[in-house]
Coordinates of C-alpha atoms in Angstrom, one line a residue:
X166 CA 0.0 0.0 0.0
X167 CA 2.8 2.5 0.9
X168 CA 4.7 1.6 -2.6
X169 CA 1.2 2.5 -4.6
X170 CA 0.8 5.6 -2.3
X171 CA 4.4 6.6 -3.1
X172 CA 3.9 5.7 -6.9
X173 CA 0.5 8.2 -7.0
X174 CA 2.6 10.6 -5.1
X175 CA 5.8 10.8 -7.8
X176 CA 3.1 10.6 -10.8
X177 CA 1.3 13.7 -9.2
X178 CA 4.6 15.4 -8.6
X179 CA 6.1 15.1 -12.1
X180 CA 2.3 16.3 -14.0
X181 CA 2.6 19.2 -11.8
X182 CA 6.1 19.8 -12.7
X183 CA 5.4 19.4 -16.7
X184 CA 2.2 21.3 -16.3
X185 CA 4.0 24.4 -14.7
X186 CA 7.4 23.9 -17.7
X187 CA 4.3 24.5 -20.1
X188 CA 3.1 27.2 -18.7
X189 CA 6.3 28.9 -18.5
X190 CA 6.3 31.8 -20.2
X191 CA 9.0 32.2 -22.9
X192 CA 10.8 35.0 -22.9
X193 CA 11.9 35.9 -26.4
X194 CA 14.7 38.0 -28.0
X195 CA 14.5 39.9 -31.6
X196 CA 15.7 43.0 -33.1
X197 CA 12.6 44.9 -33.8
X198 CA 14.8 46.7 -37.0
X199 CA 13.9 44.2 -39.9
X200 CA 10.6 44.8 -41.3
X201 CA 8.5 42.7 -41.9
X202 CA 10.1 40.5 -40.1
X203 CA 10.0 42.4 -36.9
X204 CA 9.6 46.1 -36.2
X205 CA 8.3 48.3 -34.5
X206 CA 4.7 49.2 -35.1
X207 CA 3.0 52.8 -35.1
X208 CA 2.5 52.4 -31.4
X209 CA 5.7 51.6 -30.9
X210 CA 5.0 47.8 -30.2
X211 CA 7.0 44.6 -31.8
X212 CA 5.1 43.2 -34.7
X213 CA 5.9 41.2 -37.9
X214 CA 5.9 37.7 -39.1
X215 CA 8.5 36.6 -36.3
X216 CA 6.7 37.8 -33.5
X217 CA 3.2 36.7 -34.8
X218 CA 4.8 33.4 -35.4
X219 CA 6.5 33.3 -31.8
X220 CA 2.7 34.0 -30.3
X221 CA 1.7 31.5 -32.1
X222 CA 4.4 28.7 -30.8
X223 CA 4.0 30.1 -27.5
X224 CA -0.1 29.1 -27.6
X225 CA 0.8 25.5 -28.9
X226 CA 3.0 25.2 -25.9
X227 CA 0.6 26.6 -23.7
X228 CA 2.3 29.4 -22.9
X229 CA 3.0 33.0 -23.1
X230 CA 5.8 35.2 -25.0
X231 CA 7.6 38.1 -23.5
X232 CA 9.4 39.8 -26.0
X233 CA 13.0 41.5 -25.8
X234 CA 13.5 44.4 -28.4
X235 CA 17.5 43.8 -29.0
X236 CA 20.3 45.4 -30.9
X237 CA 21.7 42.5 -33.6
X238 CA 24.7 43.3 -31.9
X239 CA 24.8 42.0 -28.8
X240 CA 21.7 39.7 -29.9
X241 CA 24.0 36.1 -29.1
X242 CA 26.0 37.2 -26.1
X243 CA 22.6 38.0 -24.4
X244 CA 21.3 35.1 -25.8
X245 CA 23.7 33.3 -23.8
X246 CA 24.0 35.7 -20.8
X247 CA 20.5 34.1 -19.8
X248 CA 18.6 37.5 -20.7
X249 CA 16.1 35.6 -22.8
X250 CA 15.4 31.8 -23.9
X251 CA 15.3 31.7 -27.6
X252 CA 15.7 34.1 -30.9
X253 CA 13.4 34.4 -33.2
X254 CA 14.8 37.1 -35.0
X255 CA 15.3 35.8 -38.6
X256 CA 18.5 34.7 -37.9
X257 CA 20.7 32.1 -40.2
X258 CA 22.8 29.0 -38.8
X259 CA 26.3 29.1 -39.5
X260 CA 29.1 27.4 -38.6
X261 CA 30.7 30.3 -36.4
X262 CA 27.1 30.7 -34.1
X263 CA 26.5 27.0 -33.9
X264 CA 29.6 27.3 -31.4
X265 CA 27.8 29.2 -29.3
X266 CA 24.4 28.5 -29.6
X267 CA 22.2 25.7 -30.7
X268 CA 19.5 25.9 -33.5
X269 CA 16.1 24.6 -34.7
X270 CA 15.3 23.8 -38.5
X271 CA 14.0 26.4 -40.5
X272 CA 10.9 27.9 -40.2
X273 CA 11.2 29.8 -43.6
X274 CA 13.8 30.2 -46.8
X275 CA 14.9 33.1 -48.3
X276 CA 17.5 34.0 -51.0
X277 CA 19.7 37.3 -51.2
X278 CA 19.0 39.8 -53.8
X279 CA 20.5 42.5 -54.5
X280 CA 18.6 46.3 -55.2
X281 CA 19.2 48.9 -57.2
X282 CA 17.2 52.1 -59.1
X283 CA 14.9 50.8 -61.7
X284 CA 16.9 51.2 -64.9
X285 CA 20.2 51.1 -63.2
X286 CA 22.1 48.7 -66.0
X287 CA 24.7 46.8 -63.1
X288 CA 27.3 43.8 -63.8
X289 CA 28.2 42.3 -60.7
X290 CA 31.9 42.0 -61.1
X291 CA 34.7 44.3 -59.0
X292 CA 35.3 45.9 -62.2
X293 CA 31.3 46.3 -63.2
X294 CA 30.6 47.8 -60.1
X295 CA 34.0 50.1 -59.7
X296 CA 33.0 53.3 -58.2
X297 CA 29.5 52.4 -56.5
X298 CA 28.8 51.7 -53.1
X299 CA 27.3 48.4 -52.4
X300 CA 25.6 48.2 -49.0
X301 CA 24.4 45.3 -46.3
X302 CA 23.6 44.9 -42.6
X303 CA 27.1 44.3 -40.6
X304 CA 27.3 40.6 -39.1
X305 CA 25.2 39.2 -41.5
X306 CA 25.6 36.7 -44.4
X307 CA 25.2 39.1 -47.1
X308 CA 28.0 40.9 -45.5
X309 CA 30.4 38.4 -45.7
X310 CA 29.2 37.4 -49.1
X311 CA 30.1 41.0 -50.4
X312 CA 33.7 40.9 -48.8
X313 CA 34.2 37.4 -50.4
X314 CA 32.9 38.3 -53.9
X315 CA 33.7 42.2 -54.4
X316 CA 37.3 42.9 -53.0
X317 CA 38.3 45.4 -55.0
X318 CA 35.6 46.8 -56.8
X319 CA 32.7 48.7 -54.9
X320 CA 32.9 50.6 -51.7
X321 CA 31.2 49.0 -49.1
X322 CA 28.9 50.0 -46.6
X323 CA 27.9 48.1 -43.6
X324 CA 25.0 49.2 -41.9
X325 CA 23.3 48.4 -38.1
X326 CA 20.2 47.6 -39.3
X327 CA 17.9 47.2 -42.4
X328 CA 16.0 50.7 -42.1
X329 CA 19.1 52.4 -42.4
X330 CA 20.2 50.4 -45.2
X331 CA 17.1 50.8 -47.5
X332 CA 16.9 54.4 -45.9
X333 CA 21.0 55.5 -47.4
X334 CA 19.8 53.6 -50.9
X335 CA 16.2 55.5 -50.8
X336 CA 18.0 58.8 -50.8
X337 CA 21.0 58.1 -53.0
X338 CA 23.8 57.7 -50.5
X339 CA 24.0 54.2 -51.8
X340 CA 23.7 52.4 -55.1
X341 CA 23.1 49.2 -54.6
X342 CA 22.0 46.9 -51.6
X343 CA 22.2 43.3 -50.9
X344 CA 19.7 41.7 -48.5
X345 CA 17.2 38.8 -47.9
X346 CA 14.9 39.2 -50.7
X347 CA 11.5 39.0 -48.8
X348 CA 13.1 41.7 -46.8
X349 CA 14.1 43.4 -50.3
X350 CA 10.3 43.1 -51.3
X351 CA 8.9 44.8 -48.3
X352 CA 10.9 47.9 -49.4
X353 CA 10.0 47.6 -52.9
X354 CA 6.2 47.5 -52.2
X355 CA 6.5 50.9 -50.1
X356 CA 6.5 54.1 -51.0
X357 CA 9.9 55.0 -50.5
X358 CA 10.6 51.6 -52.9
X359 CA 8.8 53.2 -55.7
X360 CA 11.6 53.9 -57.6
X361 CA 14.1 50.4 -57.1
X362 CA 13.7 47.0 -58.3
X363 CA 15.5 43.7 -58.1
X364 CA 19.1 43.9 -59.5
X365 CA 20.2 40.8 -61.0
X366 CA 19.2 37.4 -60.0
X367 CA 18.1 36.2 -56.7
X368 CA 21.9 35.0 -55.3
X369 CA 22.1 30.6 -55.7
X370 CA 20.8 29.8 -52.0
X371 CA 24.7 27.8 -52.0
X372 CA 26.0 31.2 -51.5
X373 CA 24.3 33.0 -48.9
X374 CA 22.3 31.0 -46.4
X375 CA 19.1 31.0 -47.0
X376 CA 16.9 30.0 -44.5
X377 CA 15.8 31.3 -41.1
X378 CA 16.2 29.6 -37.5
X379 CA 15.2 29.7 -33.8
X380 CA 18.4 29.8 -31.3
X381 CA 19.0 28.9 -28.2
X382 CA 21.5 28.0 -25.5
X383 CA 23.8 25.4 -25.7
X384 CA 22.9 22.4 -24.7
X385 CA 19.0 23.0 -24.4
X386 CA 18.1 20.2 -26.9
X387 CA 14.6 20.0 -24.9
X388 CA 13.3 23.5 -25.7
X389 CA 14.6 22.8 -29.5
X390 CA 12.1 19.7 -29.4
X391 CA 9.4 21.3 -28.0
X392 CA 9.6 24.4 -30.2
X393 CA 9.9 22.1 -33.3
X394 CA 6.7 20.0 -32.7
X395 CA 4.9 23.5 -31.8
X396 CA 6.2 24.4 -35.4
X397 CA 4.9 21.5 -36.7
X398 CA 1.5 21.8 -35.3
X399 CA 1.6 25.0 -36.6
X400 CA 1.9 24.1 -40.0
X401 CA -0.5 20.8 -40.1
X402 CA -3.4 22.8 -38.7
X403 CA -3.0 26.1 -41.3
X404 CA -1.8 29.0 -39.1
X405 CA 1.6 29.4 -40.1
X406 CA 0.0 29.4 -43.7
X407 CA -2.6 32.0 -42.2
X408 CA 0.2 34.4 -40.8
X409 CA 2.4 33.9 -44.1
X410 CA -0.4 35.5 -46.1
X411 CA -0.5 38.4 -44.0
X412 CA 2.8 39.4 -45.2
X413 CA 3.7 37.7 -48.2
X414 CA 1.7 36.2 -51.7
X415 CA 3.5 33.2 -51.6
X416 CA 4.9 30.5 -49.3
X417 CA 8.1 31.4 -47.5
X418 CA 8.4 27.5 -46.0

């Protein structure tokens, strides 16, 4: 009798102690500087596709979000400082971060494109593009991309975020920018966009990464799991389709 009473006992303990992990609330880190990804909304709130996205994993895991505005910057090492659990913050897995943190799969794709003023004839060699100034956000892929593949050529400018990017090629202090493409589009379909389109091809997804990922710390496979299956369940019962139409005509999965 005292072994079933102890057995009731452990069972009772461990469903309150899942019960209360799912109800934890998630505390969530983005950068609130890459529309439509995430910004900052005329009252000065977080919106965009990865914070309607995160509110939407938190309610499959029965939990709530607190969100974290964050400059890219320091977006890992507070990461890691404990400051928040996860990114969701567009971010791309490479080699270098996956020392530091740990990622989910995707939960969209994306190539690099670059923009330029409609009209604006460009060849994307050093010597096709001597004399321009090509621009990207610092610390990102398309950065690094630019150092690899245009030593010589361009000047380039590396911005803090993606407003000021598409704000220095809106008003001519740049010619050219590189950056996600859905993130390209967003500008294109505003008003300031009126007067740029796609330069180019869309860069071969082998060159720049090209999909998006959760982070978290290192080591917290168990909060990857659970963020996956939410994902998952996100997708099987049509509301990650639901909140990709909002922002885009097409599937970004």
């Amino acid at each position: 009798m005292k072994f079933i009473t102890f057995l009731l006992t452990l069972m009772m303990i461990t469903l309150f102690s899942t019960a209360a992990t799912a109800q934890k609330t998630l505390r969530i880190g983005t950068e609130g500087a890459y529309p439509p990804f995430n910004y900052l909304d005329s009252d000065k709130k977080l919106a965009g596709f990865d914070v309607d996205i995160a509110r939407a994993l938190c309610a499959k895991m029965g939990g709530e979000c607190t969100f974290i505005a964050v400059p890219w910057e320091g977006m890992i090492d507070n990461l890691v400082a404990g400051d928040y659990d996860v990114i969701i913050a567009s971010m791309a897995k490479t080699e270098e971060r996956q020392k530091n943190i740990d990622f989910t799969g995707h939960y969209y794709r994306s190539r690099s494109a670059f923009v330029a003023r409609t009209g604006h004839d460009v060849i994307f060699t050093d010597e096709g593009l001597k004399g321009m100034s090509v621009g990207a956000c610092n610390n990102c892929v398309q950065a690094q991309y630019l150092r690899d593949h245009f030593s010589s050529g361009p000047s380039l400018v590396l911005t803090d975020d993606t407003n000021q990017l598409f704000e220095l090629l809106a008003t001519g202090e740049l010619d050219i920018v590189l950056s996600d493409s859905l993130n390209c589009l967003d500008f294109l379909k505003s008003e300031r966009g009126a007067d740029f389109d796609f330069a180019g091809e869309p860069l071969p997804s082998d060159d720049v990464s090209s999909s998006a990922h959760m982070a978290v710390r290192k080591g917290e496979l168990e909060l990857v799991r659970r963020l996956e299956e939410a994902l998952e369940q996100l997708r099987m019962d049509g509301t990650y389709d639901r909140i990709n139409r909002q922002y885009f005509p097409f599937s970004i999965y």
